[in-house]
Amino acid sequence: MSLVVRGARLDGEQVGMRVEQDRIATVGPDVQPEPGDDVLDAAGMGLLPGLVNGHTHAAMTLMRGYGDDLPLMEWLQDRIWPTEAKLTADDVYWGTRLACVEMIRSGTVRFWDMYWQPEAVARAVEDAGLRAAVALPLVDGLDPDRSDALRADAERTLEALAGANARVTPTLGPHAIYTVSEKSLQWVAQLSAERDVPVHIHLSETEGEVHDCVAAHGVRPAQYLDRIGLLTPRTILAHGVWLDDEELVLVGERGATVVTNPVSNLKLAVGGVFPYAKARDRGIPVGLGTDGAASNNSLDLFQDVKHLALIQKHAARDPAAMPATEAWTVATGQRAPLLGQSGLVAAGEPADFLLVRLGAPELTPGDLTANLVYAAAGSVVDTTVVAGQVLMRGGEIANEAEAREGAIASARRLGVIG
Ligand SMILES: [Zn+2]
């Protein structure tokens, strides 16, 4: 039995699609179901690639709406850190399951995660059916004496994650240059090279981070990472808001990827805008992320792609600076191969795709891509398929209630809600 899509619209044509196991076998006008096939009747639906969330902390859904609008340090010290200190593996599991429901509903098929209890994250990903690159946040408080113990944790986690589901990619997640000692960053670089494992790090999110880096190391953040050997084609830099021209040249030469998180940047008021056009012109691969649900507060990438386009236009004082077609390629991973989604619906590609309701008011009338970027929310997604498995069909997700209830129980236990 194969999964077959019947009567969908793809690039203006009416097509069918046959999935064999976890790959797209054929797409075209002549594909028809055979007896025994599992048929997705896609009349009135658009067939689209899934979206990829290049930077998040999924289980922070548990802290969604908790202490919003407080000054940053008050929010972290009084709300987020005390709550995180109480987190169990069970809490992270349910927070991630809730995040997965939200992502499946809004068309995300893969996410890059950095959060505590990564084995619980991997279990949630496996149970939800999504794909994810999972990292333990590596933090030693800039104390080199804690570096060896941290390395042992990192290696143990990589091994545990390597034994997880094939949809889970183990990664290394040094939190940031202001929370991880140079000694630790050095072994991260070494481990990443030896084991060919991606590195996911926050970089150049705030102007203060740049000033502190120059004061401590005499160079700017990207130059500091490069000196350590951590700026490579395996590196994902989350944010990159304050990268200057020289750093952009360097990042481009080294082949590192930047994931921009426009909504999180606006909400946390970082005061700058990621220099997308310059990054693109330097050949830097770029992806899109939500960041965690405590600082966004949504995991619906349709909101982020709209903000990406708007903020780039606004900063450039030019409505042509970021066309919808280009923003869409960023959201679907086409401009960042390391993120792992080709953004293509074609024979031979992994069977990760969406069906969207073309009759939705937000998609009516006008150009589909423009409507997806400027008008739609994730609610236009009707069906989400990952690795040939139908995770949402007609807006229904199996075990959604269980994920909600588990997350609510955890939020209550943590004291986030009464
Ligand atoms: Zn983050």
CSV table of C-alpha atoms and ligand atoms in Angstrom, one decimal:
chain,number,residue,atom,x,y,z
A,1,MET,CA,0.0,0.0,0.0
A,2,SER,CA,1.3,3.4,-1.0
A,3,LEU,CA,0.3,6.9,0.0
A,4,VAL,CA,-1.2,8.7,-3.1
A,5,VAL,CA,-2.2,12.3,-3.4
A,6,ARG,CA,-4.9,12.9,-5.9
A,7,GLY,CA,-5.9,16.1,-7.7
A,8,ALA,CA,-3.6,18.6,-6.0
A,9,ARG,CA,-2.4,21.9,-7.5
A,10,LEU,CA,1.4,22.2,-7.8
A,11,ASP,CA,2.8,25.3,-9.6
A,12,GLY,CA,-0.5,25.9,-11.3
A,13,GLU,CA,-0.9,22.3,-12.6
A,14,GLN,CA,-3.2,19.6,-11.5
A,15,VAL,CA,-1.1,16.7,-10.3
A,16,GLY,CA,-1.1,13.4,-8.4
A,17,MET,CA,1.8,12.1,-6.4
A,18,ARG,CA,2.8,8.6,-5.3
A,19,VAL,CA,4.9,8.1,-2.1
A,20,GLU,CA,6.9,4.9,-1.7
A,21,GLN,CA,7.9,4.4,1.9
A,22,ASP,CA,9.5,7.7,3.0
A,23,ARG,CA,10.2,9.2,-0.5
A,24,ILE,CA,8.2,10.8,-3.3
A,25,ALA,CA,8.2,8.2,-6.1
A,26,THR,CA,6.4,10.1,-8.9
A,27,VAL,CA,4.6,13.4,-9.3
A,28,GLY,CA,2.6,14.3,-12.4
A,29,PRO,CA,-0.7,14.6,-14.1
A,30,ASP,CA,-1.0,10.9,-14.7
A,31,VAL,CA,-0.5,9.5,-11.2
A,32,GLN,CA,-3.6,7.6,-10.2
A,33,PRO,CA,-4.4,5.6,-7.1
A,34,GLU,CA,-4.5,1.8,-7.3
A,35,PRO,CA,-6.7,-0.5,-5.2
A,36,GLY,CA,-5.4,-0.6,-1.6
A,37,ASP,CA,-3.6,2.7,-1.7
A,38,ASP,CA,-4.1,5.3,1.1
A,39,VAL,CA,-5.5,8.2,-0.9
A,40,LEU,CA,-5.3,11.9,0.1
A,41,ASP,CA,-8.0,13.5,-1.9
A,42,ALA,CA,-6.5,16.9,-2.6
A,43,ALA,CA,-9.2,18.6,-4.7
A,44,GLY,CA,-9.0,22.3,-3.9
A,45,MET,CA,-5.6,21.9,-2.2
A,46,GLY,CA,-2.2,23.3,-3.0
A,47,LEU,CA,0.8,20.9,-2.7
A,48,LEU,CA,3.7,22.6,-1.0
A,49,PRO,CA,7.1,21.7,0.5
A,50,GLY,CA,7.1,21.6,4.4
A,51,LEU,CA,8.7,24.5,6.3
A,52,VAL,CA,11.9,24.2,8.4
A,53,ASN,CA,12.3,26.0,11.7
A,54,GLY,CA,16.1,26.6,11.9
A,55,HIS,CA,16.2,27.7,15.6
A,56,THR,CA,14.0,27.0,18.5
A,57,HIS,CA,13.8,25.7,22.1
A,58,ALA,CA,10.7,23.6,21.6
A,59,ALA,CA,9.8,22.7,25.2
A,60,MET,CA,9.7,26.4,26.1
A,61,THR,CA,6.0,26.2,25.0
A,62,LEU,CA,5.6,25.4,28.7
A,63,MET,CA,6.6,29.0,29.5
A,64,ARG,CA,4.6,30.6,26.8
A,65,GLY,CA,3.1,33.9,28.0
A,66,TYR,CA,4.9,33.7,31.4
A,67,GLY,CA,6.3,37.1,32.3
A,68,ASP,CA,6.0,38.7,28.9
A,69,ASP,CA,6.8,42.4,28.7
A,70,LEU,CA,9.1,42.4,31.7
A,71,PRO,CA,12.6,43.8,31.3
A,72,LEU,CA,14.9,41.1,30.0
A,73,MET,CA,17.0,40.4,33.1
A,74,GLU,CA,13.9,40.5,35.4
A,75,TRP,CA,12.1,38.1,33.0
A,76,LEU,CA,15.1,35.7,33.0
A,77,GLN,CA,16.0,35.9,36.7
A,78,ASP,CA,12.5,35.8,38.2
A,79,ARG,CA,10.6,33.7,35.7
A,80,ILE,CA,12.6,31.6,33.2
A,81,TRP,CA,15.6,30.4,35.1
A,82,PRO,CA,13.7,29.4,38.3
A,83,THR,CA,11.2,27.5,36.1
A,84,GLU,CA,14.0,25.8,34.1
A,85,ALA,CA,15.7,24.7,37.3
A,86,LYS,CA,12.6,22.6,38.1
A,87,LEU,CA,12.2,21.0,34.7
A,88,THR,CA,12.2,17.2,34.6
A,89,ALA,CA,12.6,15.0,31.5
A,90,ASP,CA,8.8,14.4,31.6
A,91,ASP,CA,8.2,18.2,31.4
A,92,VAL,CA,10.5,18.6,28.4
A,93,TYR,CA,8.8,15.6,26.7
A,94,TRP,CA,5.3,17.1,27.1
A,95,GLY,CA,6.5,20.7,26.2
A,96,THR,CA,8.1,19.3,23.1
A,97,ARG,CA,5.0,17.3,22.2
A,98,LEU,CA,2.9,20.4,22.4
A,99,ALA,CA,5.4,22.3,20.3
A,100,CYS,CA,5.2,19.4,17.7
A,101,VAL,CA,1.4,19.7,17.5
A,102,GLU,CA,1.8,23.5,16.9
A,103,MET,CA,4.4,22.9,14.2
A,104,ILE,CA,2.5,20.1,12.5
A,105,ARG,CA,-0.6,22.4,12.4
A,106,SER,CA,1.3,25.2,10.8
A,107,GLY,CA,3.3,23.2,8.3
A,108,THR,CA,6.7,22.8,9.9
A,109,VAL,CA,8.3,19.4,9.1
A,110,ARG,CA,11.7,19.8,10.7
A,111,PHE,CA,13.1,21.9,13.6
A,112,TRP,CA,16.5,22.7,15.0
A,113,ASP,CA,16.3,22.5,18.8
A,114,MET,CA,18.6,23.4,21.6
A,115,TYR,CA,17.1,22.5,25.0
A,116,TRP,CA,17.6,20.6,28.3
A,117,GLN,CA,16.9,16.9,28.5
A,118,PRO,CA,17.5,16.3,24.8
A,119,GLU,CA,16.8,12.6,25.1
A,120,ALA,CA,13.2,13.5,26.1
A,121,VAL,CA,13.1,15.9,23.1
A,122,ALA,CA,14.1,13.0,20.8
A,123,ARG,CA,11.4,10.8,22.3
A,124,ALA,CA,8.8,13.5,21.7
A,125,VAL,CA,10.0,14.0,18.2
A,126,GLU,CA,9.8,10.3,17.5
A,127,ASP,CA,6.3,10.0,19.0
A,128,ALA,CA,5.1,13.1,17.1
A,129,GLY,CA,6.6,12.0,13.7
A,130,LEU,CA,8.5,15.2,12.9
A,131,ARG,CA,12.2,15.5,12.0
A,132,ALA,CA,14.5,17.4,14.3
A,133,ALA,CA,18.2,18.3,14.9
A,134,VAL,CA,18.5,18.0,18.6
A,135,ALA,CA,21.2,19.6,20.9
A,136,LEU,CA,21.9,19.7,24.6
A,137,PRO,CA,22.6,23.4,25.4
A,138,LEU,CA,26.3,23.4,26.4
A,139,VAL,CA,27.0,25.9,29.2
A,140,ASP,CA,30.0,26.1,31.5
A,141,GLY,CA,29.5,29.7,32.7
A,142,LEU,CA,32.9,30.6,31.1
A,143,ASP,CA,34.6,28.5,33.8
A,144,PRO,CA,37.3,26.3,32.1
A,145,ASP,CA,37.3,24.1,35.2
A,146,ARG,CA,33.8,22.9,34.3
A,147,SER,CA,34.9,22.1,30.7
A,148,ASP,CA,35.8,18.4,31.1
A,149,ALA,CA,32.6,17.5,32.9
A,150,LEU,CA,30.6,19.4,30.2
A,151,ARG,CA,32.5,17.4,27.5
A,152,ALA,CA,31.5,14.1,29.1
A,153,ASP,CA,27.9,15.3,29.1
A,154,ALA,CA,28.1,16.3,25.4
A,155,GLU,CA,29.6,13.0,24.3
A,156,ARG,CA,27.1,11.0,26.3
A,157,THR,CA,24.3,12.9,24.8
A,158,LEU,CA,25.6,12.5,21.2
A,159,GLU,CA,25.8,8.8,21.7
A,160,ALA,CA,22.3,8.6,23.2
A,161,LEU,CA,20.8,10.7,20.4
A,162,ALA,CA,22.7,8.6,17.7
A,163,GLY,CA,20.6,5.6,18.9
A,164,ALA,CA,17.3,7.6,18.5
A,165,ASN,CA,15.0,7.5,15.6
A,166,ALA,CA,16.4,8.2,12.1
A,167,ARG,CA,14.4,11.4,12.0
A,168,VAL,CA,16.5,12.7,14.8
A,169,THR,CA,19.9,14.3,14.0
A,170,PRO,CA,22.3,14.6,16.9
A,171,THR,CA,24.0,18.1,17.0
A,172,LEU,CA,26.3,20.0,19.4
A,173,GLY,CA,24.7,23.1,21.0
A,174,PRO,CA,27.2,25.4,22.6
A,175,HIS,CA,24.8,28.0,23.9
A,176,ALA,CA,26.8,31.2,23.1
A,177,ILE,CA,30.2,32.8,23.3
A,178,TYR,CA,29.2,34.6,26.5
A,179,THR,CA,28.2,31.4,28.4
A,180,VAL,CA,30.8,28.9,27.1
A,181,SER,CA,34.5,29.1,27.8
A,182,GLU,CA,37.1,29.1,25.0
A,183,LYS,CA,38.4,25.8,26.3
A,184,SER,CA,34.9,24.2,25.7
A,185,LEU,CA,34.4,25.9,22.4
A,186,GLN,CA,37.7,24.3,21.3
A,187,TRP,CA,36.6,20.7,22.0
A,188,VAL,CA,33.2,21.4,20.4
A,189,ALA,CA,35.1,22.3,17.2
A,190,GLN,CA,37.2,19.2,17.5
A,191,LEU,CA,34.2,16.9,18.2
A,192,SER,CA,32.2,18.4,15.4
A,193,ALA,CA,35.0,17.8,12.9
A,194,GLU,CA,35.8,14.3,14.1
A,195,ARG,CA,32.3,13.1,14.1
A,196,ASP,CA,30.9,15.3,11.3
A,197,VAL,CA,28.2,16.7,13.6
A,198,PRO,CA,26.6,20.1,13.1
A,199,VAL,CA,27.1,22.9,15.6
A,200,HIS,CA,24.2,25.1,16.6
A,201,ILE,CA,25.1,28.3,18.5
A,202,HIS,CA,23.6,31.7,19.3
A,203,LEU,CA,25.8,34.4,17.8
A,204,SER,CA,25.7,38.2,17.6
A,205,GLU,CA,22.1,38.6,18.9
A,206,THR,CA,22.7,41.8,20.8
A,207,GLU,CA,25.0,44.7,20.4
A,208,GLY,CA,26.2,44.2,24.0
A,209,GLU,CA,27.5,40.7,23.0
A,210,VAL,CA,29.7,42.3,20.3
A,211,HIS,CA,31.1,44.9,22.7
A,212,ASP,CA,31.9,42.3,25.4
A,213,CYS,CA,33.5,40.0,22.8
A,214,VAL,CA,35.7,42.8,21.5
A,215,ALA,CA,36.6,43.7,25.1
A,216,ALA,CA,37.4,40.1,26.1
A,217,HIS,CA,39.0,38.8,22.9
A,218,GLY,CA,40.0,41.8,20.8
A,219,VAL,CA,37.9,40.6,17.9
A,220,ARG,CA,34.2,40.5,17.0
A,221,PRO,CA,32.1,37.4,17.6
A,222,ALA,CA,32.4,35.7,14.1
A,223,GLN,CA,36.2,36.4,14.1
A,224,TYR,CA,36.4,34.9,17.6
A,225,LEU,CA,34.6,31.7,16.5
A,226,ASP,CA,36.8,31.5,13.4
A,227,ARG,CA,39.9,31.7,15.5
A,228,ILE,CA,38.7,28.7,17.5
A,229,GLY,CA,37.9,26.7,14.3
A,230,LEU,CA,34.1,26.9,14.9
A,231,LEU,CA,33.1,28.7,11.8
A,232,THR,CA,32.7,25.9,9.3
A,233,PRO,CA,30.1,24.5,6.8
A,234,ARG,CA,28.7,22.5,9.8
A,235,THR,CA,27.9,25.6,11.8
A,236,ILE,CA,24.5,27.2,12.3
A,237,LEU,CA,24.6,30.7,13.7
A,238,ALA,CA,21.3,31.7,15.3
A,239,HIS,CA,20.5,35.5,14.9
A,240,GLY,CA,23.6,37.2,13.4
A,241,VAL,CA,21.9,40.5,13.8
A,242,TRP,CA,25.1,42.5,14.5
A,243,LEU,CA,27.5,40.8,12.0
A,244,ASP,CA,29.4,43.6,10.3
A,245,ASP,CA,30.7,43.6,6.7
A,246,GLU,CA,34.0,42.0,7.5
A,247,GLU,CA,32.3,39.3,9.5
A,248,LEU,CA,29.9,38.6,6.7
A,249,VAL,CA,32.8,38.1,4.3
A,250,LEU,CA,34.4,35.7,6.7
A,251,VAL,CA,31.1,33.7,7.4
A,252,GLY,CA,30.6,33.5,3.6
A,253,GLU,CA,34.1,32.2,3.0
A,254,ARG,CA,33.8,29.6,5.8
A,255,GLY,CA,30.4,28.4,4.5
A,256,ALA,CA,28.6,28.7,7.9
A,257,THR,CA,24.8,29.1,7.9
A,258,VAL,CA,22.8,31.9,9.6
A,259,VAL,CA,19.3,31.4,10.9
A,260,THR,CA,17.4,34.7,11.3
A,261,ASN,CA,14.7,35.0,13.9
A,262,PRO,CA,12.9,38.3,13.1
A,263,VAL,CA,10.0,37.9,15.5
A,264,SER,CA,12.1,37.0,18.5
A,265,ASN,CA,14.5,39.9,17.6
A,266,LEU,CA,11.6,42.4,17.5
A,267,LYS,CA,10.0,41.1,20.7
A,268,LEU,CA,13.3,41.1,22.7
A,269,ALA,CA,14.0,44.5,21.2
A,270,VAL,CA,17.6,43.8,20.1
A,271,GLY,CA,17.5,47.0,18.1
A,272,GLY,CA,19.0,45.8,14.9
A,273,VAL,CA,18.0,43.9,11.8
A,274,PHE,CA,19.9,40.9,10.4
A,275,PRO,CA,21.7,42.2,7.2
A,276,TYR,CA,20.0,39.6,4.9
A,277,ALA,CA,20.8,41.2,1.5
A,278,LYS,CA,24.5,41.5,2.4
A,279,ALA,CA,24.6,38.0,3.7
A,280,ARG,CA,22.9,36.7,0.6
A,281,ASP,CA,25.4,38.6,-1.6
A,282,ARG,CA,28.3,37.1,0.3
A,283,GLY,CA,26.9,33.6,-0.5
A,284,ILE,CA,25.9,32.9,3.1
A,285,PRO,CA,23.2,30.2,3.4
A,286,VAL,CA,20.2,31.6,5.3
A,287,GLY,CA,17.3,29.9,7.1
A,288,LEU,CA,14.4,31.1,9.2
A,289,GLY,CA,13.6,30.3,12.9
A,290,THR,CA,11.1,31.1,15.5
A,291,ASP,CA,13.3,30.9,18.6
A,292,GLY,CA,11.6,29.5,21.7
A,293,ALA,CA,7.9,30.1,22.5
A,294,ALA,CA,8.9,32.2,25.5
A,295,SER,CA,10.4,34.8,23.2
A,296,ASN,CA,8.2,34.7,20.1
A,297,ASN,CA,5.6,33.4,21.3
A,298,SER,CA,4.4,31.4,18.4
A,299,LEU,CA,5.9,28.5,16.5
A,300,ASP,CA,3.9,29.3,13.4
A,301,LEU,CA,6.6,30.0,10.8
A,302,PHE,CA,4.0,31.7,8.6
A,303,GLN,CA,4.2,34.7,11.0
A,304,ASP,CA,8.0,34.6,10.9
A,305,VAL,CA,8.2,34.6,7.1
A,306,LYS,CA,5.9,37.6,6.9
A,307,HIS,CA,8.0,39.4,9.5
A,308,LEU,CA,11.2,38.4,7.6
A,309,ALA,CA,9.9,40.1,4.5
A,310,LEU,CA,8.5,43.2,6.2
A,311,ILE,CA,11.5,43.9,8.4
A,312,GLN,CA,13.9,43.6,5.5
A,313,LYS,CA,11.9,45.9,3.3
A,314,HIS,CA,11.5,48.4,6.2
A,315,ALA,CA,15.3,48.4,7.0
A,316,ALA,CA,16.2,48.8,3.3
A,317,ARG,CA,13.5,51.5,2.8
A,318,ASP,CA,12.7,49.5,-0.3
A,319,PRO,CA,9.6,47.3,-0.8
A,320,ALA,CA,11.5,45.4,-3.5
A,321,ALA,CA,14.2,44.4,-1.0
A,322,MET,CA,12.6,41.1,-0.1
A,323,PRO,CA,10.1,39.7,-2.6
A,324,ALA,CA,7.7,37.0,-1.3
A,325,THR,CA,9.2,34.4,-3.6
A,326,GLU,CA,12.6,34.9,-1.9
A,327,ALA,CA,11.2,34.9,1.6
A,328,TRP,CA,9.4,31.6,0.8
A,329,THR,CA,12.6,30.0,-0.3
A,330,VAL,CA,14.2,30.9,3.1
A,331,ALA,CA,11.3,29.4,5.0
A,332,THR,CA,11.3,26.2,3.1
A,333,GLY,CA,15.1,25.7,3.6
A,334,GLN,CA,16.1,26.1,-0.1
A,335,ARG,CA,18.7,28.7,0.9
A,336,ALA,CA,20.3,26.6,3.6
A,337,PRO,CA,21.2,23.0,2.7
A,338,LEU,CA,22.6,22.3,6.1
A,339,LEU,CA,19.1,22.6,7.6
A,340,GLY,CA,18.2,19.4,5.8
A,341,GLN,CA,15.1,20.3,3.8
A,342,SER,CA,15.4,20.8,0.0
A,343,GLY,CA,12.1,22.8,-0.2
A,344,LEU,CA,11.3,20.8,-3.4
A,345,VAL,CA,8.3,18.6,-4.2
A,346,ALA,CA,9.8,16.2,-6.8
A,347,ALA,CA,10.4,12.5,-7.5
A,348,GLY,CA,13.3,11.2,-5.4
A,349,GLU,CA,12.9,13.8,-2.6
A,350,PRO,CA,11.9,12.8,1.0
A,351,ALA,CA,8.1,12.7,1.3
A,352,ASP,CA,7.8,15.8,3.5
A,353,PHE,CA,5.0,18.0,2.2
A,354,LEU,CA,1.8,20.0,2.9
A,355,LEU,CA,-1.6,20.3,1.5
A,356,VAL,CA,-3.1,23.8,2.0
A,357,ARG,CA,-6.7,24.8,1.5
A,358,LEU,CA,-6.7,27.1,-1.6
A,359,GLY,CA,-10.3,28.1,-0.8
A,360,ALA,CA,-9.2,29.7,2.5
A,361,PRO,CA,-10.0,33.5,2.5
A,362,GLU,CA,-6.3,34.4,3.1
A,363,LEU,CA,-5.3,32.6,-0.1
A,364,THR,CA,-8.1,34.1,-2.2
A,365,PRO,CA,-7.6,35.6,-4.8
A,366,GLY,CA,-4.1,36.6,-6.1
A,367,ASP,CA,-0.7,35.0,-6.3
A,368,LEU,CA,-0.3,31.9,-4.1
A,369,THR,CA,3.2,32.6,-2.9
A,370,ALA,CA,2.4,36.3,-2.1
A,371,ASN,CA,-0.6,35.1,-0.2
A,372,LEU,CA,1.3,32.5,1.7
A,373,VAL,CA,3.9,35.0,2.9
A,374,TYR,CA,1.8,38.2,3.5
A,375,ALA,CA,-1.7,36.9,4.2
A,376,ALA,CA,-1.8,33.3,5.5
A,377,ALA,CA,-1.4,31.9,8.9
A,378,GLY,CA,-0.5,28.3,9.6
A,379,SER,CA,-4.3,27.6,9.8
A,380,VAL,CA,-4.4,27.3,6.0
A,381,VAL,CA,-2.5,23.9,6.3
A,382,ASP,CA,-4.9,21.0,6.0
A,383,THR,CA,-2.5,18.0,5.8
A,384,THR,CA,1.1,17.6,6.9
A,385,VAL,CA,3.2,14.6,5.8
A,386,VAL,CA,6.7,13.8,7.1
A,387,ALA,CA,8.8,10.9,5.8
A,388,GLY,CA,5.7,9.5,4.1
A,389,GLN,CA,3.6,9.5,7.4
A,390,VAL,CA,0.5,11.5,7.5
A,391,LEU,CA,0.8,13.5,10.7
A,392,MET,CA,-2.3,15.7,10.2
A,393,ARG,CA,-5.1,14.9,7.8
A,394,GLY,CA,-8.1,17.3,7.3
A,395,GLY,CA,-6.9,19.3,10.3
A,396,GLU,CA,-6.9,16.2,12.6
A,397,ILE,CA,-3.8,15.1,14.5
A,398,ALA,CA,-3.8,11.8,16.4
A,399,ASN,CA,-3.0,12.2,20.1
A,400,GLU,CA,-3.3,16.0,20.1
A,401,ALA,CA,-5.4,16.0,23.2
A,402,GLU,CA,-2.8,13.8,25.0
A,403,ALA,CA,-0.1,16.3,24.1
A,404,ARG,CA,-2.1,19.3,25.3
A,405,GLU,CA,-3.1,17.7,28.6
A,406,GLY,CA,0.5,16.5,29.3
A,407,ALA,CA,1.8,20.0,28.7
A,408,ILE,CA,-0.8,21.6,30.8
A,409,ALA,CA,-0.1,19.2,33.7
A,410,SER,CA,3.6,20.1,33.4
A,411,ALA,CA,3.0,23.9,33.3
A,412,ARG,CA,0.8,23.5,36.4
A,413,ARG,CA,3.5,21.5,38.2
A,414,LEU,CA,6.1,24.1,37.3
A,415,GLY,CA,3.9,26.9,38.7
A,416,VAL,CA,3.6,28.6,35.3
A,417,ILE,CA,-0.2,28.4,35.5
A,418,GLY,CA,-2.5,28.0,38.6
B,1,ZN,ZN,17.5,30.9,21.0
